[in-house]
Amino acid sequence: MERREFVASLVAGGSAGMCVDLTLFPLDTIKTRLQSQQGFYKAGGFRGIYAGVPSAAVGSFPNAAAFFVTYECTKSLLGAGEVLAAPHVAPVTHMLAASLGEIVACLIRVPTEVVKQRTQASPSSTTYQMLLATLREEGVRGLYRGYRSTVLREIPFSLVQFPLWEYLKTLWSWRQGHTLYSWQAAVCGAFAGAVAAFVTTPLDVAKTRIMLAKSVCGQHTKDNLHQCGWFHLPGSLREGPPLFAVAARPL
């Protein structure tokens, strides 16, 4: 990847990610509260809909920039080889690039996501107060609570979203005989993102509940599930989110 392409991926990816996260933040808050173990209204309902937005604002640009730089660099490296350069294996290249991009981006995303979601579910606390409380009670490790579950959510999401997005763009471009306009690429992205979000909603619910939970060892949940450290999933695994919670993520 040339320096110009690297800078373009860095700036464009970071700017796009920040715009999306801040614009759709109220919907993200509603989704988090719907998925919360304590229930939508106890988690804040429609109050303080922008609770946790400073955490999102700080983490959005570097998070999205890290993903797209890794994604584009990996695509370039894999495409340089003869085996993965063939058009029929392009989806494999996109899957590998997206997966690696998510693993790198999660190093930045998870700490900001933990603080953001805990503030969203406790609107009476500020982002700064929640950050200090997490560090005081769980240490730096608490900021990475749910890292593995986040990666396990993001990789399947990317495996569905990015190959589908690239395929739809290629198909539409081929049918009309020229490169897509920006709005057409956005339509392809919206459809691919909605499909991927719907498929991975159960993983997203698990990730949210793990992040919202405090790190507790040696205790048992109400359905006798042992909870300890990184693998603590509060509540029953049989409790599914309401219909609105399932719809919020694809939206």
mmCIF file of C-alpha atoms in Angstrom:
data_model
loop_
_atom_site.group_PDB
_atom_site.id
_atom_site.type_symbol
_atom_site.label_atom_id
_atom_site.label_comp_id
_atom_site.label_asym_id
_atom_site.label_seq_id
_atom_site.Cartn_x
_atom_site.Cartn_y
_atom_site.Cartn_z
ATOM 1 C CA MET A 1 0.000 0.000 0.000
ATOM 2 C CA GLU A 2 1.346 3.423 -0.994
ATOM 3 C CA ARG A 3 1.654 6.258 1.506
ATOM 4 C CA ARG A 4 -1.176 8.167 -0.170
ATOM 5 C CA GLU A 5 -3.537 5.191 0.091
ATOM 6 C CA PHE A 6 -2.522 4.661 3.722
ATOM 7 C CA VAL A 7 -3.311 8.265 4.654
ATOM 8 C CA ALA A 8 -6.597 8.124 2.722
ATOM 9 C CA SER A 9 -7.681 4.970 4.576
ATOM 10 C CA LEU A 10 -6.633 6.486 7.905
ATOM 11 C CA VAL A 11 -8.452 9.807 7.472
ATOM 12 C CA ALA A 12 -11.490 8.581 5.533
ATOM 13 C CA GLY A 13 -12.047 5.543 7.755
ATOM 14 C CA GLY A 14 -11.604 7.491 10.972
ATOM 15 C CA SER A 15 -13.845 10.359 9.849
ATOM 16 C CA ALA A 16 -16.575 8.034 8.603
ATOM 17 C CA GLY A 17 -16.501 5.978 11.800
ATOM 18 C CA MET A 18 -16.732 9.062 14.010
ATOM 19 C CA CYS A 19 -19.631 10.520 12.010
ATOM 20 C CA VAL A 20 -21.568 7.248 12.149
ATOM 21 C CA ASP A 21 -20.986 6.652 15.876
ATOM 22 C CA LEU A 22 -21.975 10.180 16.903
ATOM 23 C CA THR A 23 -24.946 10.446 14.551
ATOM 24 C CA LEU A 24 -26.457 7.123 15.584
ATOM 25 C CA PHE A 25 -25.493 7.353 19.256
ATOM 26 C CA PRO A 26 -29.091 7.713 20.568
ATOM 27 C CA LEU A 27 -30.087 4.497 18.778
ATOM 28 C CA ASP A 28 -27.018 2.764 20.205
ATOM 29 C CA THR A 29 -28.036 3.862 23.715
ATOM 30 C CA ILE A 30 -31.535 2.456 23.226
ATOM 31 C CA LYS A 31 -30.061 -0.812 21.938
ATOM 32 C CA THR A 32 -27.742 -1.116 24.942
ATOM 33 C CA ARG A 33 -30.562 -0.496 27.411
ATOM 34 C CA LEU A 34 -32.836 -2.975 25.655
ATOM 35 C CA GLN A 35 -30.110 -5.618 25.890
ATOM 36 C CA SER A 36 -29.297 -4.779 29.509
ATOM 37 C CA GLN A 37 -29.991 -7.475 32.076
ATOM 38 C CA GLN A 38 -31.857 -4.989 34.301
ATOM 39 C CA GLY A 39 -34.335 -4.060 31.582
ATOM 40 C CA PHE A 40 -34.893 -1.004 29.411
ATOM 41 C CA TYR A 41 -36.572 1.352 31.883
ATOM 42 C CA LYS A 42 -34.384 0.451 34.872
ATOM 43 C CA ALA A 43 -31.327 1.073 32.694
ATOM 44 C CA GLY A 44 -32.546 4.604 31.998
ATOM 45 C CA GLY A 45 -35.285 4.284 29.384
ATOM 46 C CA PHE A 46 -35.281 7.363 27.178
ATOM 47 C CA ARG A 47 -33.524 9.529 29.798
ATOM 48 C CA GLY A 48 -29.982 10.751 29.186
ATOM 49 C CA ILE A 49 -29.942 9.416 25.654
ATOM 50 C CA TYR A 50 -26.447 10.856 25.111
ATOM 51 C CA ALA A 51 -24.967 9.340 28.275
ATOM 52 C CA GLY A 52 -21.507 7.984 27.417
ATOM 53 C CA VAL A 53 -21.049 10.049 24.260
ATOM 54 C CA PRO A 54 -17.605 11.423 25.342
ATOM 55 C CA SER A 55 -16.243 7.874 25.366
ATOM 56 C CA ALA A 56 -17.616 7.261 21.873
ATOM 57 C CA ALA A 57 -16.236 10.581 20.626
ATOM 58 C CA VAL A 58 -12.740 9.808 21.926
ATOM 59 C CA GLY A 59 -12.616 6.239 20.631
ATOM 60 C CA SER A 60 -14.461 6.452 17.305
ATOM 61 C CA PHE A 61 -11.766 8.004 15.108
ATOM 62 C CA PRO A 62 -8.768 5.859 16.173
ATOM 63 C CA ASN A 63 -10.954 2.738 16.281
ATOM 64 C CA ALA A 64 -12.325 3.141 12.754
ATOM 65 C CA ALA A 65 -8.961 4.337 11.427
ATOM 66 C CA ALA A 66 -7.209 1.256 12.850
ATOM 67 C CA PHE A 67 -9.774 -1.029 11.239
ATOM 68 C CA PHE A 68 -9.716 0.462 7.746
ATOM 69 C CA VAL A 69 -5.928 0.858 7.613
ATOM 70 C CA THR A 70 -5.515 -2.798 8.616
ATOM 71 C CA TYR A 71 -8.294 -3.855 6.222
ATOM 72 C CA GLU A 72 -6.848 -2.042 3.206
ATOM 73 C CA CYS A 73 -3.230 -3.026 3.975
ATOM 74 C CA THR A 74 -4.190 -6.687 4.361
ATOM 75 C CA LYS A 75 -6.179 -6.600 1.117
ATOM 76 C CA SER A 76 -3.181 -5.122 -0.701
ATOM 77 C CA LEU A 77 -0.749 -7.676 0.733
ATOM 78 C CA LEU A 78 -2.993 -10.647 0.016
ATOM 79 C CA GLY A 79 -3.877 -9.332 -3.433
ATOM 80 C CA ALA A 80 -0.180 -9.112 -4.323
ATOM 81 C CA GLY A 81 0.103 -12.904 -4.220
ATOM 82 C CA GLU A 82 -0.928 -15.033 -7.200
ATOM 83 C CA VAL A 83 -3.196 -17.401 -5.264
ATOM 84 C CA LEU A 84 -5.427 -14.803 -3.584
ATOM 85 C CA ALA A 85 -5.347 -12.346 -6.489
ATOM 86 C CA ALA A 86 -7.855 -14.328 -8.557
ATOM 87 C CA PRO A 87 -11.372 -12.788 -8.715
ATOM 88 C CA HIS A 88 -13.106 -15.973 -7.530
ATOM 89 C CA VAL A 89 -11.195 -15.954 -4.225
ATOM 90 C CA ALA A 90 -11.786 -12.233 -3.576
ATOM 91 C CA PRO A 91 -14.373 -12.988 -0.834
ATOM 92 C CA VAL A 92 -11.721 -14.971 1.055
ATOM 93 C CA THR A 93 -9.353 -12.006 0.862
ATOM 94 C CA HIS A 94 -12.071 -9.670 2.147
ATOM 95 C CA MET A 95 -12.931 -12.051 4.998
ATOM 96 C CA LEU A 96 -9.318 -12.378 6.135
ATOM 97 C CA ALA A 97 -8.677 -8.642 5.852
ATOM 98 C CA ALA A 98 -11.852 -7.750 7.765
ATOM 99 C CA SER A 99 -11.159 -10.299 10.510
ATOM 100 C CA LEU A 100 -7.629 -9.010 11.085
ATOM 101 C CA GLY A 101 -8.934 -5.447 10.991
ATOM 102 C CA GLU A 102 -11.473 -6.208 13.732
ATOM 103 C CA ILE A 103 -8.884 -7.889 15.978
ATOM 104 C CA VAL A 104 -6.645 -4.799 15.775
ATOM 105 C CA ALA A 105 -9.507 -2.303 16.127
ATOM 106 C CA CYS A 106 -10.897 -4.080 19.202
ATOM 107 C CA LEU A 107 -7.740 -3.160 21.119
ATOM 108 C CA ILE A 108 -9.016 0.427 20.953
ATOM 109 C CA ARG A 109 -12.758 -0.244 20.759
ATOM 110 C CA VAL A 110 -13.241 -2.429 23.843
ATOM 111 C CA PRO A 111 -12.045 0.023 26.559
ATOM 112 C CA THR A 112 -14.172 2.834 25.124
ATOM 113 C CA GLU A 113 -17.109 0.447 24.638
ATOM 114 C CA VAL A 114 -16.959 -0.762 28.256
ATOM 115 C CA VAL A 115 -17.044 2.789 29.637
ATOM 116 C CA LYS A 116 -19.658 3.898 27.104
ATOM 117 C CA GLN A 117 -22.084 1.020 27.700
ATOM 118 C CA ARG A 118 -21.797 1.171 31.476
ATOM 119 C CA THR A 119 -22.536 4.908 31.340
ATOM 120 C CA GLN A 120 -25.464 4.290 28.982
ATOM 121 C CA ALA A 121 -26.937 1.787 31.462
ATOM 122 C CA SER A 122 -26.299 4.166 34.403
ATOM 123 C CA PRO A 123 -27.195 7.636 33.085
ATOM 124 C CA SER A 124 -26.842 9.163 36.565
ATOM 125 C CA SER A 125 -23.054 8.665 36.290
ATOM 126 C CA THR A 126 -20.769 10.614 33.981
ATOM 127 C CA THR A 127 -18.261 9.029 31.611
ATOM 128 C CA TYR A 128 -15.380 10.191 33.790
ATOM 129 C CA GLN A 129 -16.964 8.794 36.955
ATOM 130 C CA MET A 130 -17.579 5.451 35.251
ATOM 131 C CA LEU A 131 -13.987 5.313 34.006
ATOM 132 C CA LEU A 132 -12.624 5.969 37.497
ATOM 133 C CA ALA A 133 -15.019 3.454 39.069
ATOM 134 C CA THR A 134 -13.982 0.750 36.579
ATOM 135 C CA LEU A 135 -10.276 1.378 37.162
ATOM 136 C CA ARG A 136 -10.738 1.477 40.945
ATOM 137 C CA GLU A 137 -12.803 -1.715 41.187
ATOM 138 C CA GLU A 138 -11.330 -3.828 38.375
ATOM 139 C CA GLY A 139 -8.115 -2.151 37.302
ATOM 140 C CA VAL A 140 -6.953 -1.723 33.705
ATOM 141 C CA ARG A 141 -8.040 -5.296 33.030
ATOM 142 C CA GLY A 142 -11.623 -4.208 33.651
ATOM 143 C CA LEU A 143 -11.440 -1.922 30.615
ATOM 144 C CA TYR A 144 -10.837 -5.012 28.474
ATOM 145 C CA ARG A 145 -13.711 -6.944 29.977
ATOM 146 C CA GLY A 146 -15.504 -8.629 27.084
ATOM 147 C CA TYR A 147 -12.584 -8.351 24.629
ATOM 148 C CA ARG A 148 -12.901 -11.964 23.546
ATOM 149 C CA SER A 149 -16.668 -11.789 23.256
ATOM 150 C CA THR A 150 -16.341 -8.583 21.219
ATOM 151 C CA VAL A 151 -13.885 -10.220 18.830
ATOM 152 C CA LEU A 152 -16.191 -13.245 18.594
ATOM 153 C CA ARG A 153 -18.982 -10.860 17.624
ATOM 154 C CA GLU A 154 -17.000 -8.665 15.241
ATOM 155 C CA ILE A 155 -15.338 -11.411 13.207
ATOM 156 C CA PRO A 156 -18.611 -13.142 12.162
ATOM 157 C CA PHE A 157 -20.081 -9.679 11.550
ATOM 158 C CA SER A 158 -17.215 -8.769 9.219
ATOM 159 C CA LEU A 159 -17.229 -12.191 7.553
ATOM 160 C CA VAL A 160 -20.809 -11.470 6.491
ATOM 161 C CA GLN A 161 -20.721 -7.713 5.975
ATOM 162 C CA PHE A 162 -17.602 -6.981 3.952
ATOM 163 C CA PRO A 163 -17.704 -9.828 1.392
ATOM 164 C CA LEU A 164 -21.419 -9.085 0.868
ATOM 165 C CA TRP A 165 -20.713 -5.357 0.539
ATOM 166 C CA GLU A 166 -17.899 -5.912 -1.967
ATOM 167 C CA TYR A 167 -20.020 -8.420 -3.927
ATOM 168 C CA LEU A 168 -23.032 -6.086 -4.140
ATOM 169 C CA LYS A 169 -20.822 -3.196 -5.302
ATOM 170 C CA THR A 170 -19.186 -5.370 -7.960
ATOM 171 C CA LEU A 171 -22.532 -6.740 -9.148
ATOM 172 C CA TRP A 172 -24.216 -3.335 -9.321
ATOM 173 C CA SER A 173 -21.203 -1.765 -11.025
ATOM 174 C CA TRP A 174 -21.110 -4.569 -13.607
ATOM 175 C CA ARG A 175 -24.834 -4.252 -14.348
ATOM 176 C CA GLN A 176 -24.749 -0.492 -14.953
ATOM 177 C CA GLY A 177 -21.382 -0.513 -16.701
ATOM 178 C CA HIS A 178 -19.514 2.034 -14.587
ATOM 179 C CA THR A 179 -18.235 2.701 -11.075
ATOM 180 C CA LEU A 180 -20.875 3.199 -8.389
ATOM 181 C CA TYR A 181 -21.832 6.613 -7.096
ATOM 182 C CA SER A 182 -21.378 7.254 -3.390
ATOM 183 C CA TRP A 183 -25.086 6.830 -2.617
ATOM 184 C CA GLN A 184 -25.123 3.463 -4.405
ATOM 185 C CA ALA A 185 -22.153 2.223 -2.362
ATOM 186 C CA ALA A 186 -23.992 3.445 0.750
ATOM 187 C CA VAL A 187 -27.091 1.423 -0.176
ATOM 188 C CA CYS A 188 -24.940 -1.694 -0.610
ATOM 189 C CA GLY A 189 -23.281 -1.004 2.746
ATOM 190 C CA ALA A 190 -26.608 -0.459 4.501
ATOM 191 C CA PHE A 191 -28.016 -3.750 3.238
ATOM 192 C CA ALA A 192 -24.853 -5.719 4.024
ATOM 193 C CA GLY A 193 -24.593 -4.153 7.487
ATOM 194 C CA ALA A 194 -28.233 -4.864 8.337
ATOM 195 C CA VAL A 195 -27.914 -8.532 7.343
ATOM 196 C CA ALA A 196 -24.684 -8.952 9.315
ATOM 197 C CA ALA A 197 -26.156 -7.166 12.345
ATOM 198 C CA PHE A 198 -29.267 -9.331 12.383
ATOM 199 C CA VAL A 199 -27.240 -12.544 12.170
ATOM 200 C CA THR A 200 -24.880 -11.537 14.992
ATOM 201 C CA THR A 201 -27.447 -10.009 17.390
ATOM 202 C CA PRO A 202 -27.245 -12.944 19.884
ATOM 203 C CA LEU A 203 -23.466 -12.451 20.094
ATOM 204 C CA ASP A 204 -23.980 -8.720 20.568
ATOM 205 C CA VAL A 205 -26.398 -9.324 23.463
ATOM 206 C CA ALA A 206 -23.842 -11.607 25.149
ATOM 207 C CA LYS A 207 -21.096 -9.018 24.626
ATOM 208 C CA THR A 208 -23.214 -6.214 26.082
ATOM 209 C CA ARG A 209 -24.174 -8.175 29.203
ATOM 210 C CA ILE A 210 -20.573 -9.241 29.829
ATOM 211 C CA MET A 211 -19.368 -5.639 29.574
ATOM 212 C CA LEU A 212 -22.110 -4.316 31.840
ATOM 213 C CA ALA A 213 -21.397 -6.913 34.526
ATOM 214 C CA LYS A 214 -18.853 -6.390 37.261
ATOM 215 C CA SER A 215 -15.989 -8.853 37.497
ATOM 216 C CA VAL A 216 -17.064 -11.346 40.193
ATOM 217 C CA CYS A 217 -15.459 -14.662 41.080
ATOM 218 C CA GLY A 218 -16.783 -17.546 43.111
ATOM 219 C CA GLN A 219 -20.452 -16.592 42.798
ATOM 220 C CA HIS A 220 -23.341 -18.185 40.972
ATOM 221 C CA THR A 221 -26.137 -16.668 38.978
ATOM 222 C CA LYS A 222 -29.799 -17.336 39.573
ATOM 223 C CA ASP A 223 -29.727 -20.266 37.162
ATOM 224 C CA ASN A 224 -26.589 -21.692 38.851
ATOM 225 C CA LEU A 225 -24.161 -20.557 36.160
ATOM 226 C CA HIS A 226 -20.707 -20.080 37.667
ATOM 227 C CA GLN A 227 -19.369 -16.596 37.062
ATOM 228 C CA CYS A 228 -15.701 -15.694 37.159
ATOM 229 C CA GLY A 229 -13.631 -12.972 35.542
ATOM 230 C CA TRP A 230 -13.748 -12.745 31.780
ATOM 231 C CA PHE A 231 -16.308 -15.479 31.309
ATOM 232 C CA HIS A 232 -19.022 -14.081 33.585
ATOM 233 C CA LEU A 233 -22.310 -13.870 31.683
ATOM 234 C CA PRO A 234 -24.981 -12.631 34.092
ATOM 235 C CA GLY A 235 -28.524 -13.886 34.002
ATOM 236 C CA SER A 236 -29.913 -16.809 32.122
ATOM 237 C CA LEU A 237 -28.603 -17.801 28.718
ATOM 238 C CA ARG A 238 -32.186 -18.753 27.926
ATOM 239 C CA GLU A 239 -33.410 -15.157 28.316
ATOM 240 C CA GLY A 240 -33.614 -13.673 24.852
ATOM 241 C CA PRO A 241 -33.833 -9.923 24.217
ATOM 242 C CA PRO A 242 -37.238 -8.477 23.305
ATOM 243 C CA LEU A 243 -38.213 -7.991 19.691
ATOM 244 C CA PHE A 244 -37.282 -4.278 19.785
ATOM 245 C CA ALA A 245 -33.768 -5.167 20.955
ATOM 246 C CA VAL A 246 -33.356 -7.529 18.015
ATOM 247 C CA ALA A 247 -34.588 -4.825 15.604
ATOM 248 C CA ALA A 248 -32.453 -2.026 17.073
ATOM 249 C CA ARG A 249 -29.104 -3.474 16.020
ATOM 250 C CA PRO A 250 -29.908 -3.957 12.288
ATOM 251 C CA LEU A 251 -31.388 -0.440 12.280
#
